[in-house]
Amino acid sequence: QVHVAESGGALVQPGGSLTLSCAVSKNIFSINPVGWFRQGPGKQREFVAGFTDGDSPNYADTVKGRFTISRDNAKNTLLLLMNSLKPEDAAVYYCSAKSPYGRVYWGQGTQVTVSS
């Protein structure tokens, strides 16, 4: 009944930009927390960006100043605009959303590759 689905992953050259999208069920789209995580090769899943307090975004130090998280309210879609991509940004990116009852939902992930 609740669906979370990422899309937009691609192969990008270092310094390039890419926007990821996460379609979230209407009933939980506006509920915090909601955000993006990633898991690089040989690494554990880590927090990237999210909304935990109203519309004020939070970012991991590794992406602050380069990534921007936003909500497209008309489309019930969570976006992640990634600029100045680095090889270390290569990872499977996951979207998460939370129901009003506290259950956390995850998407299947979308692959971002940063290479020349």
Coordinates of C-alpha atoms in Angstrom, one line a residue:
Q1 CA 0.0 0.0 0.0
V2 CA 2.9 2.3 0.7
H3 CA 5.4 2.7 -2.2
V4 CA 8.8 4.2 -2.3
A5 CA 10.7 4.1 -5.6
E6 CA 13.9 5.7 -6.7
S7 CA 14.9 6.6 -10.2
G8 CA 17.5 8.6 -12.1
G9 CA 20.7 6.8 -11.4
A10 CA 23.2 7.0 -14.2
L11 CA 26.9 7.1 -15.2
V12 CA 28.3 10.6 -14.8
Q13 CA 31.7 12.1 -15.2
P14 CA 33.5 13.7 -12.2
G15 CA 32.3 17.3 -11.8
G16 CA 29.0 16.5 -13.5
S17 CA 25.4 16.8 -12.2
L18 CA 22.6 14.4 -11.7
T19 CA 19.1 14.5 -10.2
L20 CA 17.6 11.5 -8.5
S21 CA 13.9 11.2 -7.9
C22 CA 11.9 9.2 -5.3
A23 CA 8.2 8.6 -5.8
V24 CA 6.5 8.4 -2.4
S25 CA 2.9 7.3 -1.6
K26 CA 0.7 10.4 -1.1
N27 CA -0.3 9.4 2.4
I28 CA 3.2 9.6 3.8
F29 CA 5.0 12.0 1.4
S30 CA 4.7 15.0 3.7
I31 CA 5.6 13.1 6.9
N32 CA 9.1 13.6 8.4
P33 CA 11.6 12.1 8.5
V34 CA 12.2 11.4 4.8
G35 CA 15.4 11.4 3.0
W36 CA 18.3 9.9 1.0
F37 CA 20.9 7.3 1.9
R38 CA 23.6 5.7 -0.1
Q39 CA 25.9 2.7 0.0
G40 CA 29.1 2.7 -1.9
P41 CA 31.2 -0.3 -2.9
G42 CA 32.7 -2.0 0.2
K43 CA 31.0 0.6 2.5
Q44 CA 28.0 0.6 4.8
R45 CA 24.8 2.6 4.1
E46 CA 25.2 6.2 5.1
F47 CA 22.9 9.2 5.5
V48 CA 23.1 11.7 2.6
A49 CA 20.3 14.2 3.0
G50 CA 16.8 14.5 4.5
F51 CA 14.0 16.4 6.1
T52 CA 13.8 15.8 9.9
D53 CA 12.3 19.1 11.0
G54 CA 9.7 20.7 8.8
D55 CA 11.1 21.9 5.6
S56 CA 14.6 22.5 6.8
P57 CA 17.0 20.1 5.1
N58 CA 19.9 18.3 6.7
Y59 CA 23.0 17.1 4.8
A60 CA 25.9 14.9 5.5
D61 CA 29.2 16.9 5.7
T62 CA 30.4 15.0 2.7
V63 CA 27.8 16.4 0.4
K64 CA 26.9 19.7 2.0
G65 CA 27.2 22.5 -0.6
R66 CA 27.0 20.1 -3.5
F67 CA 23.7 18.3 -3.0
T68 CA 20.3 19.7 -2.6
I69 CA 17.2 17.9 -1.4
S70 CA 13.7 19.1 -2.1
R71 CA 10.1 18.0 -2.3
D72 CA 8.0 18.3 -5.4
N73 CA 4.6 18.5 -3.7
A74 CA 2.7 18.4 -7.0
K75 CA 4.2 15.0 -7.9
N76 CA 4.7 13.5 -4.4
T77 CA 8.3 13.2 -5.3
L78 CA 11.5 13.6 -3.3
L79 CA 14.4 15.0 -5.3
L80 CA 18.1 15.0 -4.8
L81 CA 20.1 17.4 -7.0
M82 CA 23.7 16.3 -7.1
N83 CA 26.3 18.8 -8.4
S84 CA 30.1 18.6 -8.6
L85 CA 30.0 14.8 -8.4
K86 CA 33.1 13.0 -7.2
P87 CA 34.2 9.4 -7.6
E88 CA 33.5 8.8 -4.0
D89 CA 29.9 9.7 -4.6
A90 CA 29.4 6.5 -6.6
A91 CA 27.0 4.3 -4.8
V92 CA 23.5 2.9 -4.7
Y93 CA 21.2 5.6 -3.5
Y94 CA 18.2 4.7 -1.4
C95 CA 15.1 6.8 -0.5
S96 CA 13.3 6.3 2.8
A97 CA 10.0 7.5 4.1
K98 CA 8.1 7.1 7.3
S99 CA 4.4 6.4 8.0
P100 CA 2.5 8.3 10.7
Y101 CA 2.7 5.1 12.8
G102 CA 6.5 5.0 12.8
R103 CA 7.1 2.4 10.1
V104 CA 10.0 3.1 7.8
Y105 CA 9.9 2.3 4.1
W106 CA 12.8 1.9 1.7
G107 CA 13.1 1.9 -2.1
Q108 CA 15.0 -0.6 -4.1
G109 CA 17.9 1.8 -4.8
T110 CA 19.3 3.4 -7.9
Q111 CA 22.9 3.2 -9.1
V112 CA 25.0 6.3 -9.4
T113 CA 28.4 5.8 -11.1
V114 CA 30.9 8.6 -11.2
S115 CA 33.7 7.9 -13.6
S116 CA 35.6 9.3 -16.6

